[in-house]
CSV table of C-alpha atoms in Angstrom, one decimal:
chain,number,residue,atom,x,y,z
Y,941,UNK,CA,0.0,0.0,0.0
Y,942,UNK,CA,2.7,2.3,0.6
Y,943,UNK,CA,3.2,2.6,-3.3
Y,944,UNK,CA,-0.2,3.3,-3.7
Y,945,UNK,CA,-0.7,6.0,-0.7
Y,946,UNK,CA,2.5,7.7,-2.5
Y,947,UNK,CA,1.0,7.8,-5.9
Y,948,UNK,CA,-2.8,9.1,-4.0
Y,949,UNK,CA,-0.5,12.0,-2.4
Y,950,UNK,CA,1.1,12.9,-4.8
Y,951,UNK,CA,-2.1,13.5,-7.5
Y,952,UNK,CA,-4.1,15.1,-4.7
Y,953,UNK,CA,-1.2,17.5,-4.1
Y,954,UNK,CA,-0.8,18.2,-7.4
Y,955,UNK,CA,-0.4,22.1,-8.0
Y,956,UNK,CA,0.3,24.5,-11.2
Y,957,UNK,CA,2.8,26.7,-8.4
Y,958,UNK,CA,5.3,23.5,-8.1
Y,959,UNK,CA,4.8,22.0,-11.7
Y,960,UNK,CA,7.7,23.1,-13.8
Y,961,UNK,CA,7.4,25.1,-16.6
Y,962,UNK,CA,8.6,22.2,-18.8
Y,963,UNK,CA,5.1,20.2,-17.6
Y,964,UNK,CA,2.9,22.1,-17.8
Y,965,UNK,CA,4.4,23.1,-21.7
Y,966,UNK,CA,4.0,19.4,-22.0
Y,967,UNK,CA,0.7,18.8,-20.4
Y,968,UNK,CA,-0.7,21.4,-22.8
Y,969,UNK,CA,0.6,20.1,-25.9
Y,970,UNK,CA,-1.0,16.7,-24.7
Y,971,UNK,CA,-4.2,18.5,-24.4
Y,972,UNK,CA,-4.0,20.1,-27.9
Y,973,UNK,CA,-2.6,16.3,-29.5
Y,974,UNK,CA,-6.2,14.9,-28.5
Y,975,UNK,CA,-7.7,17.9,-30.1
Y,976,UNK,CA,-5.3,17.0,-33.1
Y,977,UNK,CA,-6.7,13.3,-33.2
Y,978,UNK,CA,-10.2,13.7,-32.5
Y,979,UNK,CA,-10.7,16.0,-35.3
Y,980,UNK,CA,-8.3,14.3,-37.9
Y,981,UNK,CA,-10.8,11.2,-37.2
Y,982,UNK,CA,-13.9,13.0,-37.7
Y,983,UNK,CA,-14.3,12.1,-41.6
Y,984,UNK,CA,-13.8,8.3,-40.5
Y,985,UNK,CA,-16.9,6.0,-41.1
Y,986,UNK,CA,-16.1,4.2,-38.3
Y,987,UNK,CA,-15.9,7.5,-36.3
Y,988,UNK,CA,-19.6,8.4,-38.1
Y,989,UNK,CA,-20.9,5.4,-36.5
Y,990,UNK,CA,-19.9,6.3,-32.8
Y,991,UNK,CA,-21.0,9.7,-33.0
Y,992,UNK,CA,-24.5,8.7,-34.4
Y,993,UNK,CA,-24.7,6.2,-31.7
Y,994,UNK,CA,-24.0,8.8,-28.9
Y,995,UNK,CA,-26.2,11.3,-30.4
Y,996,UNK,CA,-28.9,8.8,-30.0
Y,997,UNK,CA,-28.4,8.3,-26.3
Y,998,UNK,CA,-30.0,11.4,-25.6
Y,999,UNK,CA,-29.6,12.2,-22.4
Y,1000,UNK,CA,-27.8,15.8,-20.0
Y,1001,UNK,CA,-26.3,18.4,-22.2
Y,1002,UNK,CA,-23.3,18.6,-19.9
Y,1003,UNK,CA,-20.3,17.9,-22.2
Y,1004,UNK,CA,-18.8,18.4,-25.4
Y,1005,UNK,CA,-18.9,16.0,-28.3
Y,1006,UNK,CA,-15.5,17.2,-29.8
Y,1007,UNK,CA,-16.7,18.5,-33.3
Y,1008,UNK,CA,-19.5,17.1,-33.4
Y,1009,UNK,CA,-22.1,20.0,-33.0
Y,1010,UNK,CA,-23.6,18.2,-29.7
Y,1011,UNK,CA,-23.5,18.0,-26.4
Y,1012,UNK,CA,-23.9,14.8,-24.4
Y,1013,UNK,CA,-23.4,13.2,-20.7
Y,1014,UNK,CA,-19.9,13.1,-19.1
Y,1015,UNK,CA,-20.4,9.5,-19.3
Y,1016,UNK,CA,-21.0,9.9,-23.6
Y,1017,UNK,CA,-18.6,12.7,-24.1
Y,1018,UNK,CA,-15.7,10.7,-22.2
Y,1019,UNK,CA,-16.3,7.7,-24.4
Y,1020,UNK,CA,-16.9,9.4,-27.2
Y,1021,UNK,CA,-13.6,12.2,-27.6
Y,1022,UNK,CA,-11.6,8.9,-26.3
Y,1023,UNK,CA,-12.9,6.6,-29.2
Y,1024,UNK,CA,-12.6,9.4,-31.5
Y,1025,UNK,CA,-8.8,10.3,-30.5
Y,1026,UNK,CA,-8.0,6.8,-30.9
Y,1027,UNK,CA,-9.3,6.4,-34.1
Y,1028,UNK,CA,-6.2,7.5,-36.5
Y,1029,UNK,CA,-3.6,5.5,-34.2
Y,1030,UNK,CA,-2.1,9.0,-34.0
Y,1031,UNK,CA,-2.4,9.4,-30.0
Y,1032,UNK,CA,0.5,10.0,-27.5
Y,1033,UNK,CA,2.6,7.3,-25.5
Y,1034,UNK,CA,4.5,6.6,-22.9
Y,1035,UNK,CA,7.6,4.1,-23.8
Y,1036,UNK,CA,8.0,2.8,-20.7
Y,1037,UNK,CA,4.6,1.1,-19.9
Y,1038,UNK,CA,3.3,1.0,-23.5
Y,1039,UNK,CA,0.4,3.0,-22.5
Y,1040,UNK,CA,-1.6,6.1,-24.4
Y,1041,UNK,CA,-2.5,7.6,-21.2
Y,1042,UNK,CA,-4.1,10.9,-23.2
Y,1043,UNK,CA,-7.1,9.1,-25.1
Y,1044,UNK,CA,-8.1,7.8,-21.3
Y,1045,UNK,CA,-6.9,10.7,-19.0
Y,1046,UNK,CA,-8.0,13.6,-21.4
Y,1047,UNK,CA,-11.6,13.2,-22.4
Y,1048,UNK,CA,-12.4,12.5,-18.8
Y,1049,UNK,CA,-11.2,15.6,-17.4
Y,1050,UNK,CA,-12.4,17.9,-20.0
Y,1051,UNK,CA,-16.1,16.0,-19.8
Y,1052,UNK,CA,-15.6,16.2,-15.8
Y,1053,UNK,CA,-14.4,19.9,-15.8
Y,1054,UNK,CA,-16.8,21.4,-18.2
Y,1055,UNK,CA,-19.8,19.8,-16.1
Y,1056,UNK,CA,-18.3,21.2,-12.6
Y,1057,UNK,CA,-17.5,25.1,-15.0
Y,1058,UNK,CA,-14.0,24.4,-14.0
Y,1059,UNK,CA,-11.1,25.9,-16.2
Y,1060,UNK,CA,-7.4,25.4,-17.4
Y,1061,UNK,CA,-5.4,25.5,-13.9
Y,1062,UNK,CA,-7.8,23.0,-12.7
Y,1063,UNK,CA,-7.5,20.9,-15.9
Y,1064,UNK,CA,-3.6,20.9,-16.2
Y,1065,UNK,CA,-3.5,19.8,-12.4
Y,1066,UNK,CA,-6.0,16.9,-13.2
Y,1067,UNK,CA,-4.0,15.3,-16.4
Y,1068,UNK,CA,-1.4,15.9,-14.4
Y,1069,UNK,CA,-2.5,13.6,-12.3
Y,1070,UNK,CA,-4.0,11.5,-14.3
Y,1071,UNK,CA,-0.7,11.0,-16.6
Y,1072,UNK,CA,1.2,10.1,-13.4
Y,1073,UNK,CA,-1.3,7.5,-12.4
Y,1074,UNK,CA,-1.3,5.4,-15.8
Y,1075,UNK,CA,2.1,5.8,-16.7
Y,1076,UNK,CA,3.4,5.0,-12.9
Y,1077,UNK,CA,1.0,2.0,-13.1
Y,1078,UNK,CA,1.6,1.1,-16.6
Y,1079,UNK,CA,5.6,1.0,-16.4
Y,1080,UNK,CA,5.4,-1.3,-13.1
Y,1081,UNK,CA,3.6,-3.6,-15.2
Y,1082,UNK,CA,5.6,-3.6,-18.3
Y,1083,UNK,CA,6.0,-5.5,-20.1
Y,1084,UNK,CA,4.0,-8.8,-18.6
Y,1085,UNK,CA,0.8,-6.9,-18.9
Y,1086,UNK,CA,0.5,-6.2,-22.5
Y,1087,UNK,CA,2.3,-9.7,-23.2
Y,1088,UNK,CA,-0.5,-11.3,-21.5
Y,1089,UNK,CA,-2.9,-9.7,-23.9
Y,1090,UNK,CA,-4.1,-6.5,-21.8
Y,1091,UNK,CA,-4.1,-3.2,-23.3
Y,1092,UNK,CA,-2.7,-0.9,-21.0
Y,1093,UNK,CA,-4.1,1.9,-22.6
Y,1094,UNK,CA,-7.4,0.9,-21.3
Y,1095,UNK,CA,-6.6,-1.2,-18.3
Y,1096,UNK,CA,-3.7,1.5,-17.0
Y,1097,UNK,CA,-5.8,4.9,-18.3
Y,1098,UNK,CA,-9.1,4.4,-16.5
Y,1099,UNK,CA,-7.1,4.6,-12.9
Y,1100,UNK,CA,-5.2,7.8,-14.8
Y,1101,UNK,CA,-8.9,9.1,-15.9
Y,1102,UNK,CA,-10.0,8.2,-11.9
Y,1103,UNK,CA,-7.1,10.0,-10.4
Y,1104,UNK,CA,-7.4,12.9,-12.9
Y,1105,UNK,CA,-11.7,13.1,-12.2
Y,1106,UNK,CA,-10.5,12.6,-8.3
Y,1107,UNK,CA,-8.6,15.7,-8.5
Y,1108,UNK,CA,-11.3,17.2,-10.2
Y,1109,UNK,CA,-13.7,17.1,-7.6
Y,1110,UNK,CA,-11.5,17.9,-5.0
Y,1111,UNK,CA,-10.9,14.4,-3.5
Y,1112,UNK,CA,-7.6,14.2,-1.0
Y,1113,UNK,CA,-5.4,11.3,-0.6
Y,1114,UNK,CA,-7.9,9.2,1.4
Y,1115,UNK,CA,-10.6,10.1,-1.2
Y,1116,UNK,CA,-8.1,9.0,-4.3
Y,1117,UNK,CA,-7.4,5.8,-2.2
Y,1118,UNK,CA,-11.2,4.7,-1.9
């Protein structure tokens, strides 16, 4: 547990004041990357048939359906921007972990953070987070993990997207643990 607790302190202390400059560069081209891949997927059939599907879910109005002209659930617009990014196999990685931490971490906080009218401090902090989380998680597993037949991308990134919703909604260390 004492891995764990170190990892839950560090993403619920995360703060723009004691990031370097260099991360939070980094953290914002990450950001603008997804953008990248969403909307050089958005001509895709395959992309089409996602985004109808979503659309006819229906449902809160609360996040953005990257170019798509709709808003949907958090729920929908996390899956949706994610599917989307991952759609032209153009998405970041980490090497050590084999993980694409962005097309998990990413959508979730923006879906999270638009439906709590939170802005770009709060968002850097939370991929932040969230990038620490996969990738920390991801490279302790590497490479048995993905040889095994897991993707880590999906296994890895949803406790990267939970850490980086955590710090969203304000959760401390004992919250990020639960």
């Amino acid at each position: 547990m004492e891995y764990t607790r170190k990892l839950a302190d560090f993403c619920a202390e995360v703060s723009l004041e004691r990031l370097p400059d260099e991360v939070i560069d980094k953290t914002k081209l990450c950001v603008l990357d997804l953008f990248a891949n969403v909307y050089g997927s958005l001509e895709l059939e395959a992309v089409s048939r996602v985004v109808s599907y979503v659309r006819s879910l229906g449902g809160p109005e609360t996040a953005t359906a990257l170019g798509c002209g709709f808003k949907t659930g958090i729920h929908n617009a996390a899956f949706l921007n994610g599917t989307t990014a991952e759609a032209i196999e153009g998405q970041d990685g980490l090497r050590f972990g084999g993980n694409h931490p962005g097309t998990a971490v990413i959508p979730a906080t923006l879906a999270v953070a638009e439906d709590l009218s939170l802005g770009g401090r709060e968002v850097i902090e939370a991929v932040v987070a969230g990038y620490e989380a996969a990738g920390r998680i991801a490279a302790a597993m590497h490479p048995h993990h993905t040889l095994a037949g897991f993707l880590p991308t999906g296994t890895c990134g949803a406790f990267g997207a939970a850490a980086a919703v955590s710090r969203l909604m304000g959760h401390d260390a004992e919250g990020m643990l639960n």
